[in-house]
C-alpha cells in the first residue's frame, strides 16, 4: 500500500512560539493512526496543517503526492481530505440532509438527486436517517457529530482527520460516535484521530503517535505504546491519563 | 382663523395633495435607490475590509471612517455646489443619491462586517475543509447566517436613510419636504407642511415598530 500523507521537517510557529518542531511522518493508505499527548503538545496543529487550516512555517506535506500549499493544489487536497471537529461545526441554517448534500453538489458537481441519494445512504450508515429534515440544533451532540461524519464522508475523501471528536460530548453519547468511527476504520479509509479515548486507540489504531512539545516523541503499535512505552514522557503521560 | 383651520385646513390640504404626492414619489425613489445602492456598496466594502489584500483593507477603512465622519448635509452641499467648479455637474437627484449612498454604504459596511465577524470561526473552517471555494463559502454558508444578524441594524439604517432624504430639499430636489414648503408658500397656510410631516411618520412608524420587535425577539433568544 502506498503512502498517502507524507510530512517532512514540518515546523509551525505562532509568532515566536514553536507549536510543531521538525515533524517527519508517513501515513500509509488505509492506516488508522491515533494521536495522543498532553494539552498544548501540538496535536490539533499537526492535523490542521495537513489540510492547511494552519499555514506551516517550514517543511513539506504531500497528500497523495500533491503538495499542500495555497493555490490550485489546495483544491485537490481538500477534496481528498475530510475533517471532523470537536465542536461539530454543522451549518445551523441548513437541514441535516442539506448539510450532507452541499459539498458534493458544489464541489463534486453531483446532481441534487444523486447527492440526496448519497446523503440518505450515509445518514442511514451513521443512524440519523430519521432526522434528515431536522436542523442541527434539534439534535443531540452525539447525533450532530454523526451528521458531521456523514457530511465529511459525502465527499468520498481518501483521508479523514478527527480532532477530538468526542471531547465535547456528554459521556453517554461518546459510545455512539466511537461505534461509527470503529465501523469506518474497517472500510479502508485512512484515518488520523486526535483523541483522549485510550480504549478506542488501543482497539482501533494500527499505530499510535505520542506527541509532546510539538514533536512526535514515540510511535508504535497500540501494544507497544500502551504496554511497553520506551520514553519516560510517554510513561508519565499514560500514567496520568489512565489513572482517571 | 382658528388653530384647526390654520394647521389642518381641509381645503388647502386637498388642493395641495397632488403636489405632495409628486414629492412623495421622489422621496421614495431617492430613498429606495440610495438604500439599494448603499447595501451593495456596503457589502462590497465590508468584504474588502475583512478579506481584501492589505491595500484594499486600508482603502475600505478610510472610506468607512471618512463617510461616517462627514455630516450628510455638508457632503450633499459639497457634491452639488462645489463639484461643478471642477466640471462635475450632477443633477439634484443624482447629487442626493450619491451623498446618501456614500454615507449609507459606510454604515452598512460596518453592519455587515460585524455580522460576518459574529459567525464562529468553525463555520469558515468546516466550509473550507469540505472544499468549498471562497465565493461558495460566503454565499452558501457565511452570508445566510450573517443576514439574520444584520437585518435589525440594517432596518434601522433604512429608517435613517429615508429620513435623511429630506435634506435633499436644500439642493432644490422636488422631494416631499420641498414640495410641502412650496405648497405652503402658495397657499399661505402651513397645512401642507403638517401633511408632509404626517406622511413621513406614516411611512416610518411601521419600520420603527419592526425594529422594536427585532429587539424584543433578540432579547428572548439570548435569554
Ligand atoms: N492560533 C494560535 N495562536 C497562538 N498560539 C496557538 C494557536 N493555536 C495553537 N496555539 C498554541 O500552540 C500549541 C499547540 O496547540 P494545539 O492546539 O495544537 O495543542 P493540542 O495538542 O491540540 O492541545 P489540546 O489537547 O488542548 O487540544 C499550544 O501551546 C497553543 O497554545
Ligand atoms: Mg487540540
Coordinates of C-alpha atoms and ligand atoms in Angstrom, one line a residue:
Chain A
X1 CA 0.0 0.0 0.0
X2 CA 1.2 3.5 -0.9
X3 CA 1.9 6.4 1.3
X4 CA -1.0 8.9 1.4
X5 CA 0.4 11.5 3.8
X6 CA 4.0 12.4 3.9
X7 CA 5.3 15.2 6.2
X8 CA 9.0 16.2 6.0
X9 CA 10.6 18.6 8.5
X10 CA 7.4 20.5 9.2
X11 CA 7.7 23.4 11.6
X12 CA 4.9 25.6 12.8
X13 CA 5.3 28.9 14.7
X14 CA 2.6 31.0 16.2
X15 CA 4.5 34.3 16.4
X16 CA 7.7 33.2 18.3
X17 CA 6.1 30.2 19.8
X18 CA 7.0 26.9 18.1
X19 CA 4.0 24.6 18.0
X20 CA 5.4 22.0 15.7
X21 CA 9.1 21.0 15.7
X22 CA 10.5 19.1 12.7
X23 CA 7.6 16.7 12.1
X24 CA 8.5 13.7 9.9
X25 CA 5.6 11.4 9.4
X26 CA 4.4 9.0 6.7
X27 CA 1.0 7.5 6.8
X28 CA 0.0 4.6 4.6
X29 CA -3.2 4.3 2.7
X30 CA -5.9 2.7 4.8
X31 CA -3.9 3.2 8.0
X32 CA -5.7 4.3 11.2
X33 CA -3.4 6.5 13.3
X34 CA -4.3 7.8 16.7
X35 CA -2.5 10.8 18.0
X36 CA -2.3 11.2 21.8
X37 CA -0.4 13.6 24.0
X38 CA -0.9 16.3 26.7
X39 CA -2.8 19.5 26.1
X40 CA -0.8 22.0 24.0
X41 CA 1.5 19.4 22.6
X42 CA 0.6 20.3 19.0
X43 CA -1.9 17.5 18.1
X44 CA -4.5 19.8 16.6
X45 CA -1.9 21.9 14.9
X46 CA -0.5 18.8 13.3
X47 CA -3.7 17.6 11.6
X48 CA -4.8 21.2 10.8
X49 CA -1.6 21.7 8.8
X50 CA -2.4 18.6 6.7
X51 CA -5.4 20.5 5.3
X52 CA -3.8 23.9 5.6
X53 CA -6.2 25.3 8.2
X54 CA -2.9 26.4 9.6
X55 CA -0.1 27.6 7.4
X56 CA 3.1 25.7 8.4
X57 CA 6.2 27.7 8.6
X58 CA 8.8 25.2 7.1
X59 CA 8.9 21.8 5.6
X60 CA 6.7 19.9 3.2
X61 CA 3.5 18.0 3.3
X62 CA 2.3 15.8 0.5
X63 CA -1.2 14.3 0.3
X64 CA -1.4 11.6 -2.3
X65 CA 1.8 13.1 -3.8
X66 CA 0.1 16.6 -4.1
X67 CA 2.0 19.3 -2.2
X68 CA -0.2 21.0 0.4
X69 CA 0.0 24.8 -0.3
X70 CA -2.1 27.7 -1.4
X71 CA -3.4 27.6 -4.9
X72 CA -4.7 25.0 -7.3
X73 CA -3.2 22.2 -5.3
X74 CA -5.2 23.1 -2.2
X75 CA -8.4 22.4 -4.0
X76 CA -7.2 18.9 -4.9
X77 CA -6.0 18.3 -1.3
X78 CA -9.3 19.4 0.2
X79 CA -11.3 17.2 -2.0
X80 CA -9.3 14.2 -0.7
X81 CA -9.1 15.2 3.0
X82 CA -12.1 15.4 5.2
X83 CA -12.2 16.7 8.7
X84 CA -14.4 16.2 11.8
X85 CA -14.1 18.9 14.5
X86 CA -14.5 18.7 18.3
X87 CA -17.4 21.3 18.0
X88 CA -19.1 19.6 15.0
X89 CA -19.4 22.9 13.1
X90 CA -22.6 21.8 11.3
X91 CA -24.2 24.6 9.2
X92 CA -27.1 25.7 11.5
X93 CA -29.2 27.3 8.8
X94 CA -29.5 24.0 6.8
X95 CA -31.3 20.8 7.4
X96 CA -29.2 17.7 8.3
X97 CA -29.8 16.5 4.7
X98 CA -28.7 19.8 3.2
X99 CA -25.6 19.8 5.3
X100 CA -24.5 16.4 3.9
X101 CA -25.6 17.3 0.3
X102 CA -24.0 20.7 0.0
X103 CA -20.3 19.9 -0.8
X104 CA -21.0 17.1 -3.2
X105 CA -23.2 19.4 -5.2
X106 CA -21.0 22.4 -5.1
X107 CA -17.5 20.8 -5.2
X108 CA -18.0 17.4 -6.9
X109 CA -20.8 18.8 -9.2
X110 CA -23.2 15.9 -8.4
X111 CA -26.8 16.4 -9.4
X112 CA -29.1 17.2 -6.5
X113 CA -30.9 13.9 -6.9
X114 CA -27.6 11.9 -6.8
X115 CA -26.3 13.9 -3.9
X116 CA -29.5 13.3 -2.0
X117 CA -29.3 9.6 -2.6
X118 CA -25.7 9.5 -1.4
X119 CA -26.6 11.7 1.7
X120 CA -29.5 9.4 2.7
X121 CA -27.3 6.4 2.4
X122 CA -24.7 8.0 4.6
X123 CA -27.3 9.1 7.1
X124 CA -28.5 5.5 7.4
X125 CA -24.9 4.4 7.9
X126 CA -24.5 6.7 10.8
X127 CA -28.0 6.0 12.1
X128 CA -29.5 9.5 11.6
X129 CA -31.8 8.8 8.7
X130 CA -34.9 9.6 10.8
X131 CA -33.7 13.1 11.4
X132 CA -32.8 14.1 7.8
X133 CA -35.2 17.1 7.7
X134 CA -34.3 18.4 11.2
X135 CA -32.0 21.3 11.9
X136 CA -28.7 20.6 13.7
X137 CA -29.9 22.5 16.8
X138 CA -32.7 19.9 17.2
X139 CA -30.2 17.1 17.5
X140 CA -28.2 15.8 20.5
X141 CA -24.4 16.3 20.4
X142 CA -23.8 12.7 19.5
X143 CA -26.2 12.9 16.7
X144 CA -24.7 16.1 15.4
X145 CA -21.3 14.6 15.4
X146 CA -22.5 11.6 13.4
X147 CA -24.0 14.0 10.9
X148 CA -20.7 15.8 10.7
X149 CA -19.0 12.4 9.9
X150 CA -21.6 11.8 7.2
X151 CA -21.0 15.2 5.8
X152 CA -17.3 14.6 5.6
X153 CA -17.8 11.1 4.1
X154 CA -20.1 12.5 1.4
X155 CA -17.1 13.9 -0.4
X156 CA -15.6 10.4 -0.5
X157 CA -12.3 11.5 0.9
X158 CA -9.3 9.3 1.0
X159 CA -8.2 10.7 4.4
X160 CA -10.4 11.6 7.3
X161 CA -9.0 13.8 10.1
X162 CA -10.6 13.8 13.5
X163 CA -9.8 16.4 16.2
X164 CA -11.1 15.1 19.5
X165 CA -14.4 14.2 18.0
X166 CA -15.9 13.0 21.3
X167 CA -14.4 15.6 23.7
X168 CA -17.4 17.9 23.6
X169 CA -20.0 15.2 24.1
X170 CA -21.8 14.1 27.2
X171 CA -20.4 10.8 28.4
X172 CA -23.4 8.8 27.4
X173 CA -23.0 9.9 23.8
X174 CA -19.4 9.1 23.3
X175 CA -20.1 5.4 22.6
X176 CA -22.4 6.0 19.6
X177 CA -19.8 8.2 17.9
X178 CA -16.9 5.8 18.6
X179 CA -19.0 3.0 17.1
X180 CA -19.5 4.9 13.9
X181 CA -15.7 5.6 13.8
X182 CA -14.9 2.0 14.5
X183 CA -17.1 0.8 11.6
X184 CA -15.4 3.4 9.4
X185 CA -12.0 2.2 10.3
X186 CA -12.8 -1.2 8.8
X187 CA -13.8 0.3 5.4
X188 CA -10.2 1.1 4.4
X189 CA -10.4 4.9 4.6
X190 CA -7.2 6.4 6.1
X191 CA -7.9 8.0 9.5
X192 CA -5.9 10.3 11.7
X193 CA -7.6 10.6 15.0
X194 CA -6.6 13.0 17.8
X195 CA -8.2 11.5 20.8
X196 CA -8.2 11.2 24.6
X197 CA -10.1 7.9 24.3
X198 CA -7.3 5.5 25.1
X199 CA -9.6 2.5 24.9
X200 CA -10.6 3.4 21.3
X201 CA -6.9 4.0 20.3
X202 CA -5.8 0.7 21.7
X203 CA -8.6 -1.2 20.0
X204 CA -8.8 0.5 16.6
X205 CA -5.5 2.1 15.8
X206 CA -2.9 0.5 13.6
X207 CA -0.4 2.9 15.0
X208 CA -0.3 5.4 17.9
X209 CA 1.7 8.6 17.9
X210 CA 2.6 10.2 21.2
X211 CA 3.3 13.9 20.9
X212 CA 4.8 16.3 23.4
X213 CA 6.2 19.8 23.0
X214 CA 5.4 20.0 19.3
X215 CA 7.3 16.8 18.4
X216 CA 6.4 13.2 17.9
X217 CA 8.1 11.6 20.9
X218 CA 7.2 8.0 20.3
X219 CA 5.3 5.9 17.7
X220 CA 4.4 2.3 17.6
X221 CA 1.5 -0.2 17.7
X222 CA -1.0 0.3 20.4
X223 CA 0.5 -2.7 22.3
X224 CA 4.0 -1.1 22.2
X225 CA 2.8 2.4 23.3
X226 CA 0.3 1.3 25.9
X227 CA 2.0 -1.8 27.3
X228 CA 5.7 -1.0 27.0
X229 CA 6.4 2.6 26.2
X230 CA 10.1 3.3 25.8
X231 CA 10.1 7.0 26.5
X232 CA 9.8 8.4 30.0
X233 CA 7.5 11.2 28.9
X234 CA 5.1 8.6 27.3
X235 CA 5.1 6.7 30.5
X236 CA 4.4 9.7 32.6
X237 CA 1.5 10.8 30.3
X238 CA -0.1 7.4 30.2
X239 CA 0.2 7.0 33.9
X240 CA -1.6 10.4 34.4
X241 CA -4.5 9.7 31.9
X242 CA -5.0 6.0 32.7
X243 CA -5.3 6.8 36.4
X244 CA -8.6 8.6 35.8
Chain B
X1 CA -58.5 82.0 11.9
X2 CA -58.7 79.1 14.4
X3 CA -56.0 76.7 15.1
X4 CA -57.7 73.9 13.2
X5 CA -58.2 76.0 10.2
X6 CA -54.6 77.1 10.3
X7 CA -52.8 73.8 10.7
X8 CA -55.4 71.3 9.4
X9 CA -57.1 73.2 6.7
X10 CA -59.0 70.6 4.7
X11 CA -59.4 72.7 1.6
X12 CA -55.7 73.6 1.4
X13 CA -54.8 70.0 2.0
X14 CA -57.0 68.7 -0.9
X15 CA -55.7 71.4 -3.2
X16 CA -52.0 70.7 -2.5
X17 CA -52.3 66.9 -2.3
X18 CA -51.2 66.3 -5.9
X19 CA -48.1 68.4 -5.2
X20 CA -47.3 66.4 -2.0
X21 CA -47.9 63.2 -4.0
X22 CA -45.3 64.0 -6.6
X23 CA -42.9 64.9 -3.8
X24 CA -43.6 61.7 -2.0
X25 CA -42.8 59.7 -5.2
X26 CA -39.5 61.5 -5.5
X27 CA -38.7 60.9 -1.8
X28 CA -39.4 57.2 -2.1
X29 CA -37.4 56.8 -5.3
X30 CA -34.5 58.6 -3.8
X31 CA -34.7 56.6 -0.5
X32 CA -35.1 53.2 -2.1
X33 CA -32.4 53.8 -4.7
X34 CA -29.9 55.0 -2.1
X35 CA -30.7 52.1 0.3
X36 CA -30.3 49.6 -2.5
X37 CA -27.0 51.0 -3.8
X38 CA -25.8 51.6 -0.2
X39 CA -26.4 47.9 0.6
X40 CA -24.4 46.7 -2.4
X41 CA -21.6 49.2 -1.7
X42 CA -21.6 48.3 2.0
X43 CA -21.4 44.6 1.4
X44 CA -18.5 45.1 -1.1
X45 CA -16.6 47.4 1.3
X46 CA -17.2 45.0 4.2
X47 CA -15.8 42.1 2.2
X48 CA -12.8 44.2 1.2
X49 CA -12.2 45.3 4.7
X50 CA -12.4 41.7 6.0
X51 CA -10.8 39.6 3.3
X52 CA -9.0 42.0 0.9
X53 CA -5.3 42.4 0.4
X54 CA -3.7 44.9 2.8
X55 CA -4.1 47.9 0.4
X56 CA -7.8 47.2 -0.1
X57 CA -8.3 46.9 3.6
X58 CA -6.8 50.3 4.2
X59 CA -8.9 51.9 1.4
X60 CA -12.0 50.3 2.9
X61 CA -11.2 51.5 6.4
X62 CA -10.6 55.1 5.2
X63 CA -13.8 55.1 3.3
X64 CA -15.8 53.8 6.2
X65 CA -14.3 56.3 8.7
X66 CA -14.4 59.2 6.3
X67 CA -18.1 58.9 5.4
X68 CA -19.2 58.2 9.0
X69 CA -17.4 61.4 10.0
X70 CA -18.7 63.8 7.4
X71 CA -22.2 65.4 8.1
X72 CA -24.5 64.3 5.3
X73 CA -25.7 67.9 4.7
X74 CA -22.1 69.0 4.2
X75 CA -21.4 66.2 1.8
X76 CA -24.5 66.9 -0.1
X77 CA -23.7 70.6 -0.5
X78 CA -20.1 69.9 -1.5
X79 CA -21.3 67.5 -4.2
X80 CA -23.9 69.8 -5.5
X81 CA -22.3 73.2 -5.1
X82 CA -18.5 72.5 -5.1
X83 CA -18.0 69.8 -7.6
X84 CA -19.2 72.0 -10.5
X85 CA -16.1 74.1 -10.0
X86 CA -14.1 71.1 -11.2
X87 CA -16.5 70.4 -14.1
X88 CA -18.6 67.7 -12.3
X89 CA -22.2 68.9 -12.6
X90 CA -24.7 66.5 -11.1
X91 CA -28.5 66.9 -11.0
X92 CA -30.0 67.4 -7.6
X93 CA -31.4 63.9 -7.7
X94 CA -28.0 62.4 -8.7
X95 CA -26.2 64.5 -6.0
X96 CA -28.7 63.4 -3.3
X97 CA -28.5 59.8 -4.4
X98 CA -24.7 59.9 -4.4
X99 CA -24.4 61.5 -1.0
X100 CA -27.0 59.2 0.7
X101 CA -25.4 56.1 -0.9
X102 CA -21.9 57.0 0.2
X103 CA -22.9 57.6 3.8
X104 CA -25.3 54.7 3.9
X105 CA -22.7 52.4 2.4
X106 CA -20.2 53.3 5.1
X107 CA -22.7 52.4 7.9
X108 CA -23.9 49.3 6.0
X109 CA -20.3 48.1 5.6
X110 CA -19.8 48.3 9.4
X111 CA -23.1 46.4 9.9
X112 CA -22.1 43.7 7.5
X113 CA -18.6 43.4 9.0
X114 CA -20.0 42.9 12.5
X115 CA -22.4 40.4 11.1
X116 CA -19.8 38.3 9.4
X117 CA -17.4 38.6 12.3
X118 CA -20.1 37.2 14.5
X119 CA -20.1 33.9 12.6
X120 CA -17.9 31.3 14.5
X121 CA -14.5 30.5 13.0
X122 CA -15.6 26.8 12.9
X123 CA -18.1 27.6 10.2
X124 CA -15.4 29.0 7.9
X125 CA -13.2 26.0 8.6
X126 CA -15.9 23.5 8.0
X127 CA -16.7 25.1 4.7
X128 CA -13.1 25.2 3.7
X129 CA -12.2 21.6 4.5
X130 CA -15.3 20.5 2.5
X131 CA -13.5 22.0 -0.5
X132 CA -15.9 24.9 -1.0
X133 CA -14.4 27.8 -2.9
X134 CA -14.3 31.2 -1.2
X135 CA -17.4 32.6 -3.0
X136 CA -19.3 29.3 -2.3
X137 CA -18.4 29.5 1.3
X138 CA -19.6 33.1 1.5
X139 CA -22.9 32.5 -0.5
X140 CA -23.9 29.1 1.0
X141 CA -22.6 29.2 4.5
X142 CA -21.5 32.6 5.9
X143 CA -23.8 35.3 4.4
X144 CA -27.1 33.4 5.0
X145 CA -26.1 33.3 8.7
X146 CA -24.8 36.8 8.8
X147 CA -28.0 38.2 7.2
X148 CA -30.1 37.1 10.1
X149 CA -27.8 39.0 12.4
X150 CA -27.7 42.2 10.3
X151 CA -31.4 42.6 9.5
X152 CA -32.3 44.6 12.6
X153 CA -29.4 47.1 12.3
X154 CA -30.0 47.3 8.5
X155 CA -33.6 48.2 9.0
X156 CA -32.5 50.9 11.4
X157 CA -30.2 52.2 8.7
X158 CA -33.1 52.2 6.2
X159 CA -35.1 54.4 8.6
X160 CA -32.2 56.8 8.8
X161 CA -31.7 57.0 5.0
X162 CA -35.4 57.6 4.5
X163 CA -35.4 60.4 7.0
X164 CA -32.2 61.9 5.5
X165 CA -33.8 62.2 2.1
X166 CA -35.4 65.3 3.4
X167 CA -32.0 67.0 3.4
X168 CA -32.1 66.9 -0.4
X169 CA -34.6 69.7 -0.4
X170 CA -31.7 72.1 0.2
X171 CA -30.3 71.3 -3.3
X172 CA -33.6 72.0 -4.8
X173 CA -34.8 68.5 -5.1
X174 CA -38.5 68.4 -5.5
X175 CA -39.0 65.8 -2.7
X176 CA -41.8 65.6 -0.2
X177 CA -40.4 68.4 2.1
X178 CA -39.6 70.7 -0.8
X179 CA -43.0 70.4 -2.4
X180 CA -44.6 70.9 1.0
X181 CA -42.7 74.2 1.6
X182 CA -43.6 75.3 -1.9
X183 CA -47.3 74.4 -1.3
X184 CA -47.2 76.3 2.0
X185 CA -45.9 79.4 0.2
X186 CA -48.5 79.2 -2.5
X187 CA -51.4 78.6 -0.1
X188 CA -50.1 80.9 2.6
X189 CA -51.0 78.2 5.0
X190 CA -48.9 75.6 6.9
X191 CA -51.3 72.7 6.3
X192 CA -49.1 71.1 3.6
X193 CA -46.1 71.0 6.0
X194 CA -48.2 69.3 8.6
X195 CA -49.4 66.9 5.9
X196 CA -45.8 66.2 4.9
X197 CA -44.8 65.5 8.5
X198 CA -47.7 63.1 8.9
X199 CA -46.7 61.3 5.7
X200 CA -43.1 60.8 6.9
X201 CA -44.4 59.4 10.2
X202 CA -46.9 57.1 8.4
X203 CA -44.1 55.7 6.3
X204 CA -41.5 55.3 9.0
X205 CA -43.6 54.3 12.0
X206 CA -44.1 50.7 10.8
X207 CA -40.3 50.4 10.3
X208 CA -39.7 51.7 13.8
X209 CA -42.2 49.2 15.2
X210 CA -40.4 46.4 13.2
X211 CA -37.0 47.4 14.8
X212 CA -38.6 47.3 18.3
X213 CA -39.9 43.8 17.5
X214 CA -36.5 42.6 16.4
X215 CA -35.0 43.9 19.6
X216 CA -37.6 42.1 21.6
X217 CA -37.1 38.8 19.9
X218 CA -33.4 39.1 20.1
X219 CA -33.7 39.5 23.8
X220 CA -35.8 36.4 24.1
X221 CA -33.3 34.5 22.0
X222 CA -30.3 35.3 24.2
X223 CA -32.1 34.6 27.4
Ligands
LIG1 N1 -3.9 30.4 16.8 C1 -3.0 30.2 17.7 N2 -2.2 31.3 18.1 C2 -1.2 31.2 19.0 N3 -0.9 30.0 19.6 C3 -1.6 28.9 19.3 C4 -2.7 29.0 18.3 N4 -3.2 27.7 18.2 C5 -2.5 26.9 19.0 N5 -1.5 27.6 19.7 C6 -0.6 27.1 20.6 O1 0.1 26.0 20.0 C7 0.3 25.0 20.9 C8 -0.3 23.7 20.4 O2 -1.7 23.8 20.2 P1 -2.6 22.6 19.8 O3 -4.0 23.2 19.7 O4 -2.0 22.0 18.6 O5 -2.4 21.6 21.0 P2 -3.2 20.3 21.3 O6 -2.2 19.2 21.4 O7 -4.3 20.1 20.2 O8 -3.9 20.6 22.7 P3 -5.3 20.2 23.3 O9 -5.3 18.8 23.7 O10 -5.5 21.1 24.4 O11 -6.3 20.4 22.1 C9 -0.4 25.4 22.2 O12 0.6 25.8 23.2 C10 -1.3 26.5 21.8 O13 -1.4 27.5 22.9
LIG2 MG1 -6.4 20.2 20.2

